[in-house]
Amino acid sequence: MPASSEPPRLYPTLRYRNASEMIDWLGEAFGFTVRERHGQGDVVHHAELVFGSSVIMMGTAREDRFGKMVGMPGTSGGKAIYVAVDDADAAYAKAKKAGAEILEELNDRDYGSREFICRDPEGNIWSFGTYWPKVGEKA
């Protein structure tokens, strides 16, 4: 496999009932370090945890729009995959043409990403956006 200096483009996205405690636990148990953390009190709106050159995104499980798409943590819910793309409009057109169920239309986020969310034929949730966390850069 050829070496690449390109930052990762796939970011597993997890929801936890107690994301604040899980951030500490994932650090202690697996060695993750916190790259980003946003929220109020014990509610984590968005966090990025780093492990080597990889990042997971996570937050507190809640009944917001995304939470309703991915479900509550447990045996089948609470997770999704985020893919960083250069052109969200092109990714959207391709996914829609292939029959992906669009759960959230293309939109511009306040943090600068252009994104959409869809479901694959087997029911997995995918987010595609231009926000691209680069592990080696300071947040």
PDB file of C-alpha atoms in Angstrom:
ATOM      1  CA  MET A   1       0.000   0.000   0.000  1.00  0.00           C
ATOM      2  CA  PRO A   2       1.513   3.338  -0.982  1.00  0.00           C
ATOM      3  CA  ALA A   3       2.078   5.885   1.775  1.00  0.00           C
ATOM      4  CA  SER A   4      -0.113   8.982   1.603  1.00  0.00           C
ATOM      5  CA  SER A   5       0.221  12.356   3.224  1.00  0.00           C
ATOM      6  CA  GLU A   6      -3.452  13.074   2.611  1.00  0.00           C
ATOM      7  CA  PRO A   7      -5.456  13.444   5.818  1.00  0.00           C
ATOM      8  CA  PRO A   8      -8.205  10.852   6.376  1.00  0.00           C
ATOM      9  CA  ARG A   9     -11.525  11.382   4.605  1.00  0.00           C
ATOM     10  CA  LEU A  10     -13.662   8.926   6.586  1.00  0.00           C
ATOM     11  CA  TYR A  11     -14.790   9.818  10.105  1.00  0.00           C
ATOM     12  CA  PRO A  12     -16.937   7.431  12.122  1.00  0.00           C
ATOM     13  CA  THR A  13     -19.509   9.468  14.011  1.00  0.00           C
ATOM     14  CA  LEU A  14     -20.862   8.193  17.323  1.00  0.00           C
ATOM     15  CA  ARG A  15     -23.535   9.320  19.733  1.00  0.00           C
ATOM     16  CA  TYR A  16     -23.306   8.452  23.423  1.00  0.00           C
ATOM     17  CA  ARG A  17     -25.823   8.831  26.236  1.00  0.00           C
ATOM     18  CA  ASN A  18     -23.042  10.400  28.318  1.00  0.00           C
ATOM     19  CA  ALA A  19     -20.544  11.719  25.776  1.00  0.00           C
ATOM     20  CA  SER A  20     -18.741  13.779  28.405  1.00  0.00           C
ATOM     21  CA  GLU A  21     -17.833  10.686  30.430  1.00  0.00           C
ATOM     22  CA  MET A  22     -17.117   8.665  27.283  1.00  0.00           C
ATOM     23  CA  ILE A  23     -14.538  11.208  26.121  1.00  0.00           C
ATOM     24  CA  ASP A  24     -12.623  10.600  29.335  1.00  0.00           C
ATOM     25  CA  TRP A  25     -13.162   6.835  29.136  1.00  0.00           C
ATOM     26  CA  LEU A  26     -12.017   6.570  25.496  1.00  0.00           C
ATOM     27  CA  GLY A  27      -8.896   8.492  26.418  1.00  0.00           C
ATOM     28  CA  GLU A  28      -8.165   6.289  29.398  1.00  0.00           C
ATOM     29  CA  ALA A  29      -9.122   2.965  27.779  1.00  0.00           C
ATOM     30  CA  PHE A  30      -7.893   3.405  24.216  1.00  0.00           C
ATOM     31  CA  GLY A  31      -5.567   6.391  24.247  1.00  0.00           C
ATOM     32  CA  PHE A  32      -7.732   8.863  22.308  1.00  0.00           C
ATOM     33  CA  THR A  33      -6.875  12.535  22.748  1.00  0.00           C
ATOM     34  CA  VAL A  34      -9.311  15.426  22.424  1.00  0.00           C
ATOM     35  CA  ARG A  35      -8.845  17.593  19.340  1.00  0.00           C
ATOM     36  CA  GLU A  36     -12.105  19.542  19.505  1.00  0.00           C
ATOM     37  CA  ARG A  37     -14.898  19.742  22.051  1.00  0.00           C
ATOM     38  CA  HIS A  38     -17.963  21.969  21.855  1.00  0.00           C
ATOM     39  CA  GLY A  39     -21.039  22.018  24.029  1.00  0.00           C
ATOM     40  CA  GLN A  40     -22.531  23.252  27.267  1.00  0.00           C
ATOM     41  CA  GLY A  41     -22.095  21.541  30.616  1.00  0.00           C
ATOM     42  CA  ASP A  42     -22.260  17.791  30.172  1.00  0.00           C
ATOM     43  CA  VAL A  43     -23.891  18.056  26.723  1.00  0.00           C
ATOM     44  CA  VAL A  44     -21.323  17.571  23.970  1.00  0.00           C
ATOM     45  CA  HIS A  45     -22.573  19.017  20.684  1.00  0.00           C
ATOM     46  CA  HIS A  46     -19.489  17.961  18.756  1.00  0.00           C
ATOM     47  CA  ALA A  47     -16.143  16.469  19.714  1.00  0.00           C
ATOM     48  CA  GLU A  48     -13.252  15.080  17.724  1.00  0.00           C
ATOM     49  CA  LEU A  49     -11.005  12.458  19.298  1.00  0.00           C
ATOM     50  CA  VAL A  50      -7.673  11.552  17.739  1.00  0.00           C
ATOM     51  CA  PHE A  51      -6.024   8.150  17.635  1.00  0.00           C
ATOM     52  CA  GLY A  52      -2.798   8.183  15.644  1.00  0.00           C
ATOM     53  CA  SER A  53      -3.695   9.681  12.272  1.00  0.00           C
ATOM     54  CA  SER A  54      -7.414   8.910  12.646  1.00  0.00           C
ATOM     55  CA  VAL A  55     -10.292  10.884  14.081  1.00  0.00           C
ATOM     56  CA  ILE A  56     -13.722   9.942  15.377  1.00  0.00           C
ATOM     57  CA  MET A  57     -16.478  12.492  15.759  1.00  0.00           C
ATOM     58  CA  MET A  58     -18.923  12.177  18.625  1.00  0.00           C
ATOM     59  CA  GLY A  59     -21.572  13.910  20.645  1.00  0.00           C
ATOM     60  CA  THR A  60     -24.283  13.475  23.208  1.00  0.00           C
ATOM     61  CA  ALA A  61     -27.275  11.419  22.049  1.00  0.00           C
ATOM     62  CA  ARG A  62     -30.226  13.730  21.700  1.00  0.00           C
ATOM     63  CA  GLU A  63     -33.461  14.084  19.776  1.00  0.00           C
ATOM     64  CA  ASP A  64     -32.159  16.605  17.269  1.00  0.00           C
ATOM     65  CA  ARG A  65     -32.487  15.998  13.549  1.00  0.00           C
ATOM     66  CA  PHE A  66     -29.282  13.965  13.261  1.00  0.00           C
ATOM     67  CA  GLY A  67     -30.143  12.008  16.410  1.00  0.00           C
ATOM     68  CA  LYS A  68     -33.463  11.008  14.888  1.00  0.00           C
ATOM     69  CA  MET A  69     -31.629   9.780  11.778  1.00  0.00           C
ATOM     70  CA  VAL A  70     -28.997   7.661  13.532  1.00  0.00           C
ATOM     71  CA  GLY A  71     -31.029   6.565  16.541  1.00  0.00           C
ATOM     72  CA  MET A  72     -30.050   6.164  20.146  1.00  0.00           C
ATOM     73  CA  PRO A  73     -26.862   4.373  21.175  1.00  0.00           C
ATOM     74  CA  GLY A  74     -27.302   0.663  21.628  1.00  0.00           C
ATOM     75  CA  THR A  75     -27.494  -2.386  19.495  1.00  0.00           C
ATOM     76  CA  SER A  76     -28.375  -0.680  16.225  1.00  0.00           C
ATOM     77  CA  GLY A  77     -28.269   3.074  16.522  1.00  0.00           C
ATOM     78  CA  GLY A  78     -26.125   6.033  17.443  1.00  0.00           C
ATOM     79  CA  LYS A  79     -23.524   5.828  14.712  1.00  0.00           C
ATOM     80  CA  ALA A  80     -22.829   7.169  11.223  1.00  0.00           C
ATOM     81  CA  ILE A  81     -19.923   7.668   8.844  1.00  0.00           C
ATOM     82  CA  TYR A  82     -18.759  11.124   7.816  1.00  0.00           C
ATOM     83  CA  VAL A  83     -16.854  11.466   4.530  1.00  0.00           C
ATOM     84  CA  ALA A  84     -14.835  14.604   3.774  1.00  0.00           C
ATOM     85  CA  VAL A  85     -15.241  15.531   0.100  1.00  0.00           C
ATOM     86  CA  ASP A  86     -13.922  18.304  -2.104  1.00  0.00           C
ATOM     87  CA  ASP A  87     -17.251  18.871  -3.882  1.00  0.00           C
ATOM     88  CA  ALA A  88     -20.389  18.185  -1.838  1.00  0.00           C
ATOM     89  CA  ASP A  89     -22.675  19.074  -4.748  1.00  0.00           C
ATOM     90  CA  ALA A  90     -21.042  16.438  -6.975  1.00  0.00           C
ATOM     91  CA  ALA A  91     -21.186  13.849  -4.168  1.00  0.00           C
ATOM     92  CA  TYR A  92     -24.862  14.683  -3.617  1.00  0.00           C
ATOM     93  CA  ALA A  93     -25.717  14.279  -7.307  1.00  0.00           C
ATOM     94  CA  LYS A  94     -23.890  10.957  -7.484  1.00  0.00           C
ATOM     95  CA  ALA A  95     -25.536   9.579  -4.317  1.00  0.00           C
ATOM     96  CA  LYS A  96     -28.994  10.694  -5.411  1.00  0.00           C
ATOM     97  CA  LYS A  97     -28.536   9.192  -8.879  1.00  0.00           C
ATOM     98  CA  ALA A  98     -27.535   5.885  -7.279  1.00  0.00           C
ATOM     99  CA  GLY A  99     -30.737   5.855  -5.255  1.00  0.00           C
ATOM    100  CA  ALA A 100     -29.499   6.959  -1.828  1.00  0.00           C
ATOM    101  CA  GLU A 101     -32.330   8.134   0.396  1.00  0.00           C
ATOM    102  CA  ILE A 102     -31.598  11.780   1.083  1.00  0.00           C
ATOM    103  CA  LEU A 103     -32.346  12.500   4.745  1.00  0.00           C
ATOM    104  CA  GLU A 104     -31.017  16.047   4.780  1.00  0.00           C
ATOM    105  CA  GLU A 105     -30.639  18.115   1.627  1.00  0.00           C
ATOM    106  CA  LEU A 106     -27.448  19.966   0.804  1.00  0.00           C
ATOM    107  CA  ASN A 107     -26.947  22.903   3.133  1.00  0.00           C
ATOM    108  CA  ASP A 108     -24.251  25.272   4.291  1.00  0.00           C
ATOM    109  CA  ARG A 109     -23.359  24.839   7.960  1.00  0.00           C
ATOM    110  CA  ASP A 110     -22.383  27.711  10.204  1.00  0.00           C
ATOM    111  CA  TYR A 111     -18.965  26.088  10.644  1.00  0.00           C
ATOM    112  CA  GLY A 112     -18.259  26.442   6.934  1.00  0.00           C
ATOM    113  CA  SER A 113     -19.088  22.995   5.608  1.00  0.00           C
ATOM    114  CA  ARG A 114     -21.443  22.227   2.753  1.00  0.00           C
ATOM    115  CA  GLU A 115     -23.081  18.907   3.621  1.00  0.00           C
ATOM    116  CA  PHE A 116     -25.874  16.427   3.090  1.00  0.00           C
ATOM    117  CA  ILE A 117     -26.964  13.253   4.888  1.00  0.00           C
ATOM    118  CA  CYS A 118     -28.305  10.096   3.272  1.00  0.00           C
ATOM    119  CA  ARG A 119     -29.152   6.472   3.984  1.00  0.00           C
ATOM    120  CA  ASP A 120     -27.747   3.579   1.974  1.00  0.00           C
ATOM    121  CA  PRO A 121     -29.990   0.697   0.831  1.00  0.00           C
ATOM    122  CA  GLU A 122     -29.066  -1.328   3.943  1.00  0.00           C
ATOM    123  CA  GLY A 123     -30.036   1.486   6.290  1.00  0.00           C
ATOM    124  CA  ASN A 124     -26.623   2.913   7.243  1.00  0.00           C
ATOM    125  CA  ILE A 125     -26.353   6.689   7.642  1.00  0.00           C
ATOM    126  CA  TRP A 126     -23.722   8.608   5.698  1.00  0.00           C
ATOM    127  CA  SER A 127     -22.813  12.297   5.911  1.00  0.00           C
ATOM    128  CA  PHE A 128     -20.788  13.959   3.156  1.00  0.00           C
ATOM    129  CA  GLY A 129     -19.307  17.400   3.632  1.00  0.00           C
ATOM    130  CA  THR A 130     -16.546  19.777   2.787  1.00  0.00           C
ATOM    131  CA  TYR A 131     -15.471  20.124   6.427  1.00  0.00           C
ATOM    132  CA  TRP A 132     -12.255  18.165   6.581  1.00  0.00           C
ATOM    133  CA  PRO A 133     -10.548  17.825   9.961  1.00  0.00           C
ATOM    134  CA  LYS A 134      -6.862  17.589   9.370  1.00  0.00           C
ATOM    135  CA  VAL A 135      -5.344  15.585  12.155  1.00  0.00           C
ATOM    136  CA  GLY A 136      -1.915  17.197  12.010  1.00  0.00           C
ATOM    137  CA  GLU A 137      -3.192  20.757  12.155  1.00  0.00           C
ATOM    138  CA  LYS A 138      -4.108  22.661  15.279  1.00  0.00           C
ATOM    139  CA  ALA A 139      -7.832  23.157  15.725  1.00  0.00           C
TER     140      ALA A 139
END
